[in-house]
Every structure is written in C-alpha cells, then in structure tokens.
Short mmCIF file of C-alpha atoms in Angstrom, two decimals:
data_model
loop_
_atom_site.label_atom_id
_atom_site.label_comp_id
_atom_site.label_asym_id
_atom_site.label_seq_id
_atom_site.Cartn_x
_atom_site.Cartn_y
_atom_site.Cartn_z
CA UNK A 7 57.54 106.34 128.58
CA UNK A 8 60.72 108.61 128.13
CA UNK A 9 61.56 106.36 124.81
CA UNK A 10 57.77 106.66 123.66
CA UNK A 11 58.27 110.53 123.96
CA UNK A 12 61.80 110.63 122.49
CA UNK A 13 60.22 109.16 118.79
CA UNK A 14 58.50 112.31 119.21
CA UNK A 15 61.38 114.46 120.40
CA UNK A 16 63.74 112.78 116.93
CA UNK A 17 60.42 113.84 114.62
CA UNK A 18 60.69 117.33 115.61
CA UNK A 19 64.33 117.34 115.52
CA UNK A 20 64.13 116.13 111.65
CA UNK A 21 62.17 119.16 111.18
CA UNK A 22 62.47 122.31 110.52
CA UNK A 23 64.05 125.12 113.05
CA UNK A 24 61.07 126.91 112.78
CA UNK A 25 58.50 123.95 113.58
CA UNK A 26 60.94 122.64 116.08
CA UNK A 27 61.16 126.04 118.04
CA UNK A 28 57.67 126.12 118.40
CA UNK A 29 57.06 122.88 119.28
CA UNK A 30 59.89 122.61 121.54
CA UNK A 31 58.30 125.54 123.39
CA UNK A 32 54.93 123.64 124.32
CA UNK A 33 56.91 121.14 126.01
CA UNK A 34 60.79 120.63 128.09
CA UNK A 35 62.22 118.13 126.00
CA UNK A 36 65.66 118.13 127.82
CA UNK A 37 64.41 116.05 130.64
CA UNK A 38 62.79 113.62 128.54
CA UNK A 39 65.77 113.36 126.31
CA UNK A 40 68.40 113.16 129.39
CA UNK A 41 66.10 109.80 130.04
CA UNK A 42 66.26 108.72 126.91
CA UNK A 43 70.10 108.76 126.41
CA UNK A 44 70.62 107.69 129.74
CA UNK A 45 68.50 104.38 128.77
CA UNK A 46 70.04 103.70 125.73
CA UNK A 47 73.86 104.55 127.10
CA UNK A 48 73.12 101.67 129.51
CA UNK A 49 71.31 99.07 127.27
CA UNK A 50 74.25 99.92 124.46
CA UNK A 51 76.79 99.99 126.93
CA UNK A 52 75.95 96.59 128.22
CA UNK A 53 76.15 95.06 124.94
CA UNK A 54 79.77 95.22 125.03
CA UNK A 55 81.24 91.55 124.49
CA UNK A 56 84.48 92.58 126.63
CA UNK A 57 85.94 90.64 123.80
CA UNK A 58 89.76 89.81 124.12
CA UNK A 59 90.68 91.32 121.15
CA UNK A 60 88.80 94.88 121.66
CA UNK A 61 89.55 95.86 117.71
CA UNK A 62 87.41 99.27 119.01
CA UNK A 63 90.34 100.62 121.09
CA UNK A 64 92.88 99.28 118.62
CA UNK A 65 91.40 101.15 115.85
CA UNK A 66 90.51 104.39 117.98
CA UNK A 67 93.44 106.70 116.87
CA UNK A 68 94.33 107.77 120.68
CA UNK A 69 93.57 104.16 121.94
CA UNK A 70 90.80 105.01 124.24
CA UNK A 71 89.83 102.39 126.91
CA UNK A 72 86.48 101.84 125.58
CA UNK A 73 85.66 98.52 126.92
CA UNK A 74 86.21 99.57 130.37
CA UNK A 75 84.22 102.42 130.32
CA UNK A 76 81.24 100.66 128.49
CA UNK A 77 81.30 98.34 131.43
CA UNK A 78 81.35 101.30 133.71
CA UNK A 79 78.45 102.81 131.68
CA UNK A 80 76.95 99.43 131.83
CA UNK A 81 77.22 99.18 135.87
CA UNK A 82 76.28 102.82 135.90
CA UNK A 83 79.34 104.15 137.55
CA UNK A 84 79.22 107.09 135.03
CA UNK A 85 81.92 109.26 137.00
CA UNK A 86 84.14 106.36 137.06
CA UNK A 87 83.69 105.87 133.35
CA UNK A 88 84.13 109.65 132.47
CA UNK A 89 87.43 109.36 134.60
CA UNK A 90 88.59 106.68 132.05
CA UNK A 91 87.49 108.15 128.92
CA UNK A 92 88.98 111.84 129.70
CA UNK A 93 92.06 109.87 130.19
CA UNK A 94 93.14 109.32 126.90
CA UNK A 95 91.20 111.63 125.03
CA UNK A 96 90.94 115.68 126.04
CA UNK A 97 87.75 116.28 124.31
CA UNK A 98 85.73 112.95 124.69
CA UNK A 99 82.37 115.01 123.95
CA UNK A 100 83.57 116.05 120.92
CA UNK A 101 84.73 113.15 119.68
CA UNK A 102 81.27 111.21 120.03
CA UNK A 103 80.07 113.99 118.36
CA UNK A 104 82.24 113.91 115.17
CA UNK A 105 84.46 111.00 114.90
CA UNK A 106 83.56 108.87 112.00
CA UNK A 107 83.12 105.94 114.48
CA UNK A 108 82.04 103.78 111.59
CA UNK A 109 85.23 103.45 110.10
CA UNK A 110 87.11 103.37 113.22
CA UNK A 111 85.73 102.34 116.34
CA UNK A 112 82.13 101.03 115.91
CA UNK A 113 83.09 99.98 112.30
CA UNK A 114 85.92 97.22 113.93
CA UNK A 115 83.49 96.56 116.97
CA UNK A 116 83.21 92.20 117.22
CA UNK A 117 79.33 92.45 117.48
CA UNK A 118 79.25 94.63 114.39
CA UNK A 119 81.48 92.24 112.54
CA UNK A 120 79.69 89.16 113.85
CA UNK A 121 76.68 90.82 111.86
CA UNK A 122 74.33 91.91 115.15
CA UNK A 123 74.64 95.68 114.51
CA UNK A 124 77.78 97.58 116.53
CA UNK A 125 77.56 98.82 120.21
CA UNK A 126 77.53 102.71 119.59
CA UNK A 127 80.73 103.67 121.20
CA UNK A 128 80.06 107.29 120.07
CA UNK A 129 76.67 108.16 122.13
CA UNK A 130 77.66 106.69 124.71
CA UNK A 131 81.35 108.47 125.32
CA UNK A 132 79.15 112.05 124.29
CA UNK A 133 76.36 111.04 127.34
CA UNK A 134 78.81 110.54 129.79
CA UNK A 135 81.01 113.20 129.40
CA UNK A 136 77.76 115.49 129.16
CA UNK A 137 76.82 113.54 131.96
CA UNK A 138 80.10 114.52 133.51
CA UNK A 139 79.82 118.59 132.93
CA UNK A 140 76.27 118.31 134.24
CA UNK A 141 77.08 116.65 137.80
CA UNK A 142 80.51 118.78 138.25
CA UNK A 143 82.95 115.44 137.56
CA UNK A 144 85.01 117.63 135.28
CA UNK A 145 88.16 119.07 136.78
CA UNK A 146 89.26 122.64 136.45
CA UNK A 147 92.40 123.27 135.20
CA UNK A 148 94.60 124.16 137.77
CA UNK A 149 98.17 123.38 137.93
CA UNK A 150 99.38 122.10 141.47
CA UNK A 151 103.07 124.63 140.65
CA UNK A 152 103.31 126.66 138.00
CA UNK A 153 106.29 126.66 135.94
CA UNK A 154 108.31 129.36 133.91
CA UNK A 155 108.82 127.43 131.04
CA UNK A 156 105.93 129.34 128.22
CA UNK A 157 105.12 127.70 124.70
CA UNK A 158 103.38 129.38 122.19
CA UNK A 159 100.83 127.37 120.18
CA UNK A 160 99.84 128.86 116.99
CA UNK A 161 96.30 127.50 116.23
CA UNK A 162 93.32 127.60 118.12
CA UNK A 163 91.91 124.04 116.68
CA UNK A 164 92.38 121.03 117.94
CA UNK A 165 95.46 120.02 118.17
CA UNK A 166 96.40 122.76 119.44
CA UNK A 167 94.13 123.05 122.29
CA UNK A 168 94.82 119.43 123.24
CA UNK A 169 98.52 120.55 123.96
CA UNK A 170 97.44 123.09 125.83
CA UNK A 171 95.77 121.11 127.75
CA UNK A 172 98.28 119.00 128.92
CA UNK A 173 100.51 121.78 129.32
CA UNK A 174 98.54 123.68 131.26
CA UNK A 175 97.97 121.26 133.88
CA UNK A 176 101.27 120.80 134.59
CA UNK A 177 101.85 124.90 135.18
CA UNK A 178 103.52 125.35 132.06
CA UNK A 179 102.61 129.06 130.96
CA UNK A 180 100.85 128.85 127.56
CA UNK A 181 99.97 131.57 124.68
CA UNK A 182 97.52 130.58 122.23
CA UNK A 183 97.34 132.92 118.75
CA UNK A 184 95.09 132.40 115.93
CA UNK A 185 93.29 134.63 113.00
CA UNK A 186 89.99 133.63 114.25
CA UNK A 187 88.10 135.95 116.61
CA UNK A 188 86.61 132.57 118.68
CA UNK A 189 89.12 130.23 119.56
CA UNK A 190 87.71 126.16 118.17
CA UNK A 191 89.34 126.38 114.79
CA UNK A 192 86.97 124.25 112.48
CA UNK A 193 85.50 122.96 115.46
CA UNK A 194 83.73 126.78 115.95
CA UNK A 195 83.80 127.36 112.24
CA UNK A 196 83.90 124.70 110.12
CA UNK A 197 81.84 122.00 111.46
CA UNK A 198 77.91 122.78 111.33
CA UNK A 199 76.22 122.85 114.93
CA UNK A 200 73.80 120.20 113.95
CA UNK A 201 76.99 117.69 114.55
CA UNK A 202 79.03 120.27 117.12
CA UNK A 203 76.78 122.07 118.70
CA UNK A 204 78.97 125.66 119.52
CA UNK A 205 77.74 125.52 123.00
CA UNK A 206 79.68 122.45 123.47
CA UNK A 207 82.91 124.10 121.89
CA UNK A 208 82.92 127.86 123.95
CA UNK A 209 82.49 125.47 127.18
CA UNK A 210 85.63 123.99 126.50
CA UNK A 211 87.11 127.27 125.78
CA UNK A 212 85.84 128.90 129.05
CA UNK A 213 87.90 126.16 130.57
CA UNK A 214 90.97 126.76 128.93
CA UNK A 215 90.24 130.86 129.47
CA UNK A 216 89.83 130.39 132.93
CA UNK A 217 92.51 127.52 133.61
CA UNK A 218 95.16 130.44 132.79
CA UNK A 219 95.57 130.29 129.02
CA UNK A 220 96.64 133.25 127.42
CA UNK A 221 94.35 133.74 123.76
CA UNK A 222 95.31 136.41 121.09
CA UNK A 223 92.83 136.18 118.96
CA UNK A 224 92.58 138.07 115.56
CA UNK A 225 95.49 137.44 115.64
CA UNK A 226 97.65 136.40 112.20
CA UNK A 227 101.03 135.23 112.28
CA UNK A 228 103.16 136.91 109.70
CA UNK A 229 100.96 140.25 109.85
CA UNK A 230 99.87 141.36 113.21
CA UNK A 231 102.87 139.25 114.65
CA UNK A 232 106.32 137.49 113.48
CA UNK A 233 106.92 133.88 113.87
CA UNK A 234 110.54 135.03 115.26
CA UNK A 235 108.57 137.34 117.41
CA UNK A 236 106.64 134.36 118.84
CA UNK A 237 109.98 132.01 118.62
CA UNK A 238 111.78 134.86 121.16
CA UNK A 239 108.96 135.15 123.48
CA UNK A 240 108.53 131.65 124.31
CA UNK A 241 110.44 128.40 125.19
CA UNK A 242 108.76 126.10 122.37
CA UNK A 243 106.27 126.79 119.99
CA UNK A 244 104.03 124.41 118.34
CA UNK A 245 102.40 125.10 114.90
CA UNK A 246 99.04 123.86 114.95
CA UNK A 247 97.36 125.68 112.15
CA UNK A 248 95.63 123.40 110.32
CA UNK A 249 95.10 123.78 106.44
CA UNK A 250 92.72 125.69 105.03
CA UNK A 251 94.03 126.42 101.38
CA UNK A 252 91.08 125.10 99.53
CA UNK A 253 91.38 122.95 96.24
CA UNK A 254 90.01 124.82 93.37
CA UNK A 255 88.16 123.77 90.22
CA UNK A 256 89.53 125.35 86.60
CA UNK A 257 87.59 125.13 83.34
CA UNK A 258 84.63 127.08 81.47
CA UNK A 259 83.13 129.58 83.93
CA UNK A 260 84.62 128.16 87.31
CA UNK A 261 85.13 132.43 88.39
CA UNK A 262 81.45 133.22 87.52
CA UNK A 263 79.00 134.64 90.69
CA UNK A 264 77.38 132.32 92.51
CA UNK A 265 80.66 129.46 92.88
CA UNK A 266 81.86 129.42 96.36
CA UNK A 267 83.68 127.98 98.66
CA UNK A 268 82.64 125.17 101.08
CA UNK A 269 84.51 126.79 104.27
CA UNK A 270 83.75 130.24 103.47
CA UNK A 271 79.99 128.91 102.78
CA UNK A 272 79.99 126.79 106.45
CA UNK A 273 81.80 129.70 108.10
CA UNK A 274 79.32 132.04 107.15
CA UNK A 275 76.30 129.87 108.28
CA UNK A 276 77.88 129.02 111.72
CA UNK A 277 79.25 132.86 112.29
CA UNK A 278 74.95 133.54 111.47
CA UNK A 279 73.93 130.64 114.29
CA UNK A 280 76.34 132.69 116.80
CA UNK A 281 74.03 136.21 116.16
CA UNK A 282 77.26 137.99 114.22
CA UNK A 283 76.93 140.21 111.05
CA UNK A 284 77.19 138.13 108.48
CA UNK A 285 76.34 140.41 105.00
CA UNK A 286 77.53 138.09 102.42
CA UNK A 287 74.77 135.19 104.09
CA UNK A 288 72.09 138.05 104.09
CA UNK A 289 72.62 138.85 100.94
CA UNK A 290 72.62 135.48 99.84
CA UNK A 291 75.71 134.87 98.41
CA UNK A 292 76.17 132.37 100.91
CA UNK A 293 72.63 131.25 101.82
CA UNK A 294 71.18 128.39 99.89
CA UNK A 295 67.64 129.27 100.65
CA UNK A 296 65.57 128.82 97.92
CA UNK A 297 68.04 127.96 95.66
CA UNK A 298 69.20 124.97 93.47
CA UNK A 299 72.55 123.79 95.36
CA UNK A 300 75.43 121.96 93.24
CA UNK A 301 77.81 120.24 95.98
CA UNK A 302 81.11 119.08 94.04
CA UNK A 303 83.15 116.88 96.48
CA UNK A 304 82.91 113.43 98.22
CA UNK A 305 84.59 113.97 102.02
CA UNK A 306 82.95 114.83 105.46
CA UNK A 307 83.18 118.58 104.29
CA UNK A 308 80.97 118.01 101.31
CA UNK A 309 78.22 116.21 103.62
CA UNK A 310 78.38 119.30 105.98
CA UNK A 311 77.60 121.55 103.21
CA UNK A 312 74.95 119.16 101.52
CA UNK A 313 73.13 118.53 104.66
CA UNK A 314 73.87 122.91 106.00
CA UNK A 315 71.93 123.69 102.30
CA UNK A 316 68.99 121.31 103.25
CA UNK A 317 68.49 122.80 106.62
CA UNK A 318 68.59 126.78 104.74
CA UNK A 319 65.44 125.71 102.77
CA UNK A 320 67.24 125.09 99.40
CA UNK A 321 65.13 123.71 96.71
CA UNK A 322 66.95 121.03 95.55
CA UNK A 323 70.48 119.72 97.10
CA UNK A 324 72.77 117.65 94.74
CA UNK A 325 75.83 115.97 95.59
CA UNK A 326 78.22 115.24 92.53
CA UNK A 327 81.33 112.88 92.78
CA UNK A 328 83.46 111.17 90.28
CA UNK A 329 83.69 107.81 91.69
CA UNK A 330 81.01 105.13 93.28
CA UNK A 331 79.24 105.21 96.56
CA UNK A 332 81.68 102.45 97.76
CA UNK A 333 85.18 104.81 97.02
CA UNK A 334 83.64 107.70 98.65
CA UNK A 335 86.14 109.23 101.04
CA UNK A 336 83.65 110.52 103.66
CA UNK A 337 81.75 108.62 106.41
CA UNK A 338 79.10 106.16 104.93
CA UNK A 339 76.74 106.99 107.97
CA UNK A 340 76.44 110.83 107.00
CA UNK A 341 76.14 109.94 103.30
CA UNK A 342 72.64 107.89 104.35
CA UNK A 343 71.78 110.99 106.74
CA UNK A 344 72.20 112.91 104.05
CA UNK A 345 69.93 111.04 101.71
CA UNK A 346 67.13 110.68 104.38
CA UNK A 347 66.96 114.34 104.22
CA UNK A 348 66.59 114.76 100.82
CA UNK A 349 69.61 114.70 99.58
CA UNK A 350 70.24 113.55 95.86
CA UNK A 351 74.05 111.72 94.99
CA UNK A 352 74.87 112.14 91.49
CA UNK A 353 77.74 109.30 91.26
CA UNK A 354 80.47 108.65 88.76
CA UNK A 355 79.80 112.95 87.62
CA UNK A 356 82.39 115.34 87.75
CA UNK A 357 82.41 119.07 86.71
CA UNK A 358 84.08 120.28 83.32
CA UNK A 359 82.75 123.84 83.43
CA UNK A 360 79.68 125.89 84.09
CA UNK A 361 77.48 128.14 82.44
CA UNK A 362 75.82 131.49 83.10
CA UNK A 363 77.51 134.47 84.64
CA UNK A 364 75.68 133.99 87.30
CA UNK A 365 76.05 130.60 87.34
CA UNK A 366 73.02 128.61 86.45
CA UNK A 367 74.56 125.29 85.36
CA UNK A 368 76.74 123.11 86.25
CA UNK A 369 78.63 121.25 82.60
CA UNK A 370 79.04 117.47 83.92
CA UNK A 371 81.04 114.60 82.63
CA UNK A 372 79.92 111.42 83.04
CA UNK A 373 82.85 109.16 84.96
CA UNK A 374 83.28 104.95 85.31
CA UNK A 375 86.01 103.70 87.30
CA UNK A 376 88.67 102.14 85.36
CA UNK A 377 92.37 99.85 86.20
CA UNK A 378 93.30 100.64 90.42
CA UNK A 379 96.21 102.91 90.51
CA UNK A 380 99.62 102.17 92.50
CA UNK A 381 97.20 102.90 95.43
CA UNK A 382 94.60 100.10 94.15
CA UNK A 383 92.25 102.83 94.14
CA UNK A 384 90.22 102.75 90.44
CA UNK A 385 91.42 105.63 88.28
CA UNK A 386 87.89 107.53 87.57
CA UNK A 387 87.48 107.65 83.57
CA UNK A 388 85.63 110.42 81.29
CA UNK A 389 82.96 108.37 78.92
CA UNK A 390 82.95 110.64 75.89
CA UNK A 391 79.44 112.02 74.32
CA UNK A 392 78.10 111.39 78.08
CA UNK A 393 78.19 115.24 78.58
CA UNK A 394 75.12 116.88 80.01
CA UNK A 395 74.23 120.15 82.15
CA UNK A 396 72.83 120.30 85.81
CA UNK A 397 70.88 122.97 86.79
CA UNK A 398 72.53 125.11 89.74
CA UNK A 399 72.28 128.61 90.99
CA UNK A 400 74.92 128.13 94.11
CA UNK A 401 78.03 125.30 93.48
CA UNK A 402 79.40 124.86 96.30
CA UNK A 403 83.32 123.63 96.24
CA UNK A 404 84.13 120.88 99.01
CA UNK A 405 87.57 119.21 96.99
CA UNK A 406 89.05 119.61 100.32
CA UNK A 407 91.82 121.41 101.66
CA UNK A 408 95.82 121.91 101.13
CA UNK A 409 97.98 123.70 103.42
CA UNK A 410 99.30 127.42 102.94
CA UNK A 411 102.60 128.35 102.08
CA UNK A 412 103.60 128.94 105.85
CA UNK A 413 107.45 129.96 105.08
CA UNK A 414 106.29 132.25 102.77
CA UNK A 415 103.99 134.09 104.87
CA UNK A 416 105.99 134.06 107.85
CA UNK A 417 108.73 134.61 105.67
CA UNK A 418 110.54 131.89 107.44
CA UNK A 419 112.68 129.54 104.63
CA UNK A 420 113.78 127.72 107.34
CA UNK A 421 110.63 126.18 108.11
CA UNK A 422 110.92 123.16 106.17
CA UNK A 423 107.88 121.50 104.35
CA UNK A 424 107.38 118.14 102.15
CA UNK A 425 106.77 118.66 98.50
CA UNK A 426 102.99 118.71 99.51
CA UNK A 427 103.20 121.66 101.49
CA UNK A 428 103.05 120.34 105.01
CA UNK A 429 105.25 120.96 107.80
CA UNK A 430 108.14 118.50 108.02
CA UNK A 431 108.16 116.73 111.50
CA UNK A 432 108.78 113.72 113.62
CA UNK A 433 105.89 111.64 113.73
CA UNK A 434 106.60 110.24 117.78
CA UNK A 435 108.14 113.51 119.03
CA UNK A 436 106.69 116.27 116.42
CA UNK A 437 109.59 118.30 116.60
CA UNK A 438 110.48 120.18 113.34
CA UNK A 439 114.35 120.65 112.76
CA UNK A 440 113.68 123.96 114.04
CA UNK A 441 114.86 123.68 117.47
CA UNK A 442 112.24 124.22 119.88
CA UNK A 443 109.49 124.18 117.06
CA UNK A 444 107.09 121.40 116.76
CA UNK A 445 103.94 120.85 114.55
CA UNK A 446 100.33 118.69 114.92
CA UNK A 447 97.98 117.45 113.02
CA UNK A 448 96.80 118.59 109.63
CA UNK A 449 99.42 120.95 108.88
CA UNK A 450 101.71 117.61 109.02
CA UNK A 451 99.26 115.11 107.96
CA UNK A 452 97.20 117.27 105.55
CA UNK A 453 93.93 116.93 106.27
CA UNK A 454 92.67 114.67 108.25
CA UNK A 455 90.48 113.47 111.23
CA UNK A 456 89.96 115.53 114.28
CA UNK A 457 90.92 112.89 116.65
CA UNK A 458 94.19 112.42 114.99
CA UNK A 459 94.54 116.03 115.57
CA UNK A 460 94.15 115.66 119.24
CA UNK A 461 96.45 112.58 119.41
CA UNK A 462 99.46 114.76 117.85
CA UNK A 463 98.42 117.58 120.14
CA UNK A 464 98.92 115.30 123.26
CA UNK A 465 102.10 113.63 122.33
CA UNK A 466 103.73 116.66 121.68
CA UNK A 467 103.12 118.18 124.91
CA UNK A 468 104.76 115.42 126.28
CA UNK A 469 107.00 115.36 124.33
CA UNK A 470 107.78 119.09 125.36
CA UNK A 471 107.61 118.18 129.12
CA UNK A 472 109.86 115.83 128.84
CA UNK A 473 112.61 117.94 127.26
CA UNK A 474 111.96 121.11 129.96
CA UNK A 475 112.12 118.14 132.80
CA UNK A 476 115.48 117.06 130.90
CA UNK A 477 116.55 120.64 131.41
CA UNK A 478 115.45 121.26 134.49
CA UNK A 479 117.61 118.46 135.73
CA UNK A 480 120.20 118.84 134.06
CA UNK A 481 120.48 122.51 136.14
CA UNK A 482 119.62 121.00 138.94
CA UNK A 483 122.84 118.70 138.67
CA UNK A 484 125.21 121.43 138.76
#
C-alpha cells in the first residue's frame, strides 16, 4: 500500500510547487514516504552481493564501509549501520544526496557491472542517517576535555566543516570565518534544494553552533579581517575556501544585459527559497520565469541551473556543450533527469557571441570532436559555414569555476600557489609551507567533488592532532 501511494507521492513531486503544495496539503505524505524508503532501503540493501572485491568502497573517495552497512540495512539494525557509515564520512546525508554515485560508488557496484542494475548505495546511506536524526542515534558534539590548542578554518563549506568536526570532538577550540552570512558554503548556496534540501544543511550547522564552534560570518578575509590577524590568534589555520572565480566567455556581446552567472543565478534562487530579499530575482534579472534560458556549460553546475530554470516556469530550457553526450563532464544520471523534465541538450554547440543588448540570441558554432589530446580526450573542432543563432533572453554561464588570487587579497606573497591558482599543499598531510597553515579541497584540487572535499577536511584534522599531540608530549617530557 505505502509503495502504491508513493507513485502518487513521485507524480506530485514532478510537479509543480504550486500543484504540489496544494496537493500535499489534502494529505501527510511524510508517513507514507518514511514507508516507502524504509521498504526500498531494505529490499536495495539486501541486494548487496557482499562481493570480495567491494569495487563500491574502493571507488568511494573516503572509503566508506558500504557493504557492512547494507547488510546492517538489510538485517534492519539501522543504528548499527548509521554507526558505520558516520564513521568514515561526517556528512553521510549529504553525500547520498549529492555524490555522483554513478561514477563512483553505484557506477563500480558488481551487480551493476554484471548488467542487473546497481544496488543504490546513495538512498540508502541518506535513509539511514535521516533515519538516524529522527530516532536521536546522532551524537552531540561534546568533547570529553577540552583543549587550548584553537585553529582557525577559513571556509564555511565542506571541507572545512568536516575538520571541524573532528576537531571539535576532541576539545580542540575552533573559529570558523567565511563571507557568507549562513555557514554551508555551496552546500547552502550553490547547490539547489531540490538535491540539498537547506533544512538538511542548517541541521548540521545547529550541531556545529551548539557543539562549541565559534562562526564569524560576513566575514571576509583580507577586508573585515587579516590572514596574519587570523595566523596570530590561532595555533593552525586551515584554508578551506573553495573557488568561486567563475570562467568567463569573451566574444561579440558576451557584457550585454541579460548574461549571468551560474552561481550568482543559483545563489539568488536558493537565498529566495530561505524568505531573504532577493531584488535582482524579483526583478528578474535572475529569474528564468517565462523566459527562453541559454545554459552554456557541461558539469553538475550547469544541470543545477538547467533543471533550477525548469522549476521557475521558463519557457524553454537549452543546454549547449561543445562535445558529445558521452565526454560530458557532469553526472550522466542528472543529464537524463534533466531531459525528463524538459530539458533540451544542444551537443557538439558552443557560443561565439550573442546578439541584442539585451541579449536575445545566443551566435553558436557548430563543434565535432576531432584527434584525443595528450589527455586522450577529443579536441572539440569548429565546422565552418555551420554558424547559426539560438534564441535566448537569459544565458546563463556554468564553464565552472577557478580559484581567486588568495595572496593577493590577503596580501600574503608567501602563500604559495601552482601556476593554476590553487593553494600549494601536501596531498597526505595538507600542510602548506606556511608553518601551521594547511589547505582542503577545491582551493587545492580546483574544483571538484564534495566528498573529496570532506576527505581533505578529515585528514587534515588529523593531521593537526597529531602534530599538537607531538607537542604536547614533547612538553610533557621535560
């Protein structure tokens, strides 16, 4: 019966906020759809092969146990299984959330390789850690002796939290600063809340708030506060500011009204869902309602925007990228979510200029993919006299990101960076060559997954442990 009722629960979800409001309001769906997920997180869980080779928790970038808590899932010992998964992984409902499990986990599962569809790893680590916050399973954070060690973690995302986190439990006193005026980083801002929902994220943050970390929010680092500032007042200090320098287009027109881009566009619809001001949405400057929507990009942050515009009520959603459906950077299973909703992928396209001032048109070159380059990726090629014009009244720029010129605007020269821009660091330790300094995810790896975000935040934190227990022995000694 719940399942019969759930087909009706995933209709109204597929439709729009207004229709689902209403209908949701004849009816409690959350009961029905708590029995739901807790059927399928059993029947998937038990599908698990317990192979011998489990190619999921090789491919998981923080190694998660997932066999063992599928077979926990499977035997219903949910707390158990929670236990397990928060284990290795500080935000497990987050991660079945977002993770692209198809090219990691689920995509390397045995039963998905063996062709019999994969066990999905993802709903069933987001039900039981739901699962988990529901019944109480999740522990506060509270340190069993604090310690006067501090570390000062600039960057509210992630990685950042995740080395909190660890800190934190173990009484280390910890000072979290960031521009933002929510603490989440793109997980509050950047991701849309039909894949995060933003309840999910300020829960986490209450926990952090009221395990004893310190926030300063609106808070920038080389205006409201120095980095030297932050260096003096703490023990360590990891940079964890992700990057959020945005590639830009040139040609014909690419300054004209009505070109945006994709974070300011997802940051003003997700600063709308949490009841703030938001003029320049209002306004519609960055509201696709109604409109015809130009996406230029082929990553995760291009299928956020493409599938934000659909849910605004655009009229028409287009998706342009300059290689094939099979080269496309972002996840394969939110490209055919995308399409389901109406969606329209222009392949092998890519802009060479627009037209109108506002723009109504976007100027496109038509692409094929020619010789693989030292990468043995194919080298997209222009086909000449392919030219042609695609109507657009908002383009929406999702090239993805490139990290800010940190020792500039901390004026710190010492902070040394690659010739890409990213922080230089040691990939088991993080430590910069700053002493006491260390750095996580993006703003080392450029950007990249969330999870691998987490996994940097984690290991340094340990990383930092283990040199103040070094210390702290080394005192004791004398």
């Amino acid at each position: 019966m719940a399942t019969q009722k759930m087909l009706k629960f995933v209709t109204l979800d597929r439709a729009t906020p207004e229709k689902r409001g209403a209908e949701a309001r004849k009816e409690d769906f959350g009961e029905i759809y708590r029995q739901y997920a807790a059927e399928q997180a059993e029947a998937q869980a038990s599908r698990c092969s317990q192979c011998g080779v489990p190619y999921c928790q090789s491919h998981c970038p923080l190694h998660n146990n997932i066999p063992d808590w599928l077979r926990l899932t499977a035997e219903n010992r949910l707390e158990e299984a929670y236990r397990v998964s928060q284990a290795t992984n500080t935000f497990p409902e987050i991660c079945g959330r977002i993770c692209p499990q198809d090219r990691l986990c689920e995509g390397n599962c045995v039963i998905e390789q063996s062709g019999h569809g994969t066990v999905t790893i993802g709903a069933v680590e987001k039900y039981i850690t739901d699962t988990a916050f529901e019944e109480g399973w999740v522990d506060p954070i509270a340190p069993y002796k604090e310690r006067p060690e501090s570390v000062g973690i600039i960057g509210a995302g992630p990685g950042g939290l995740a080395a909190a986190d660890v800190l934190r439990r173990q009484g280390v006193q910890v000072t979290v600063y960031d521009r933002y005026d929510r603490a989440g980083g793109l997980l509050t801002y950047g991701i849309p809340g039909f894949k995060l929902e933003k309840d999910i994220v300020l829960r986490r943050n209450k926990q952090f708030e009221e395990g004893g970390v310190t926030f300063k929010l609106n808070c920038s680092v080389g205006e409201d506060i120095s980095f030297a500032d932050i260096r003096a007042a703490h023990d360590a200090v990891i940079i964890a500011t992700g990057v959020y320098k945005t590639r830009d287009l040139q040609g014909p027109g690419s300054g004209a009204d009505g070109i945006v881009r994709a974070i300011d566009y997802l940051t003003a619809s997700n600063r709308k869902s949490f009841g703030d001001a938001v003029p320049e949405f209002d306004s519609g400057e960055l509201n696709a309602e109604g409109r015809k929507v130009v996406v230029i990009g082929g990553g995760d942050t291009a299928m956020d925007c493409v599938r934000t515009a659909i849910r605004q009520g655009a009229e028409s959603v287009k998706c342009l990228y300059r290689r094939d459906r099979a080269n496309m950077p972002g996840s394969q299973r939110e490209v055919a979510n995308a399409e389901e909703e109406g969606v329209e992928f222009v392949w092998l396209t890519a802009p060479k200029g627009f037209a109108g001032d506002p723009v109504n048109g976007v100027m496109v070159q038509k692409m094929r993919l020619g010789q693989p380059d030292a990468t043995g990726r194919q080298v997209p090629e222009v086909i000449e006299g392919a030219d042609y014009v695609e109507e657009a009244d908002l383009v929406i720029k999702a090239l993805g990101f490139e990290p800010e010129d940190l020792p500039a605007l901390w004026n710190e020269p010492e902070l040394e960076v690659t010739r890409w821009g990213t922080v230089k660091a040691n990939f088991r330790t993080h430590e910069t060559p700053m002493e006491g300094v260390y750095a996580v995810g993006d703003i080392v790896r450029g950007a990249s997954l969330v999870v691998w975000a987490i996994r940097d935040g984690r290991e340094a934190a340990e990383a930092i442990l283990e040199k103040f227990n070094a210390a702290g022995a080394s005192v004791a000694a004398e």
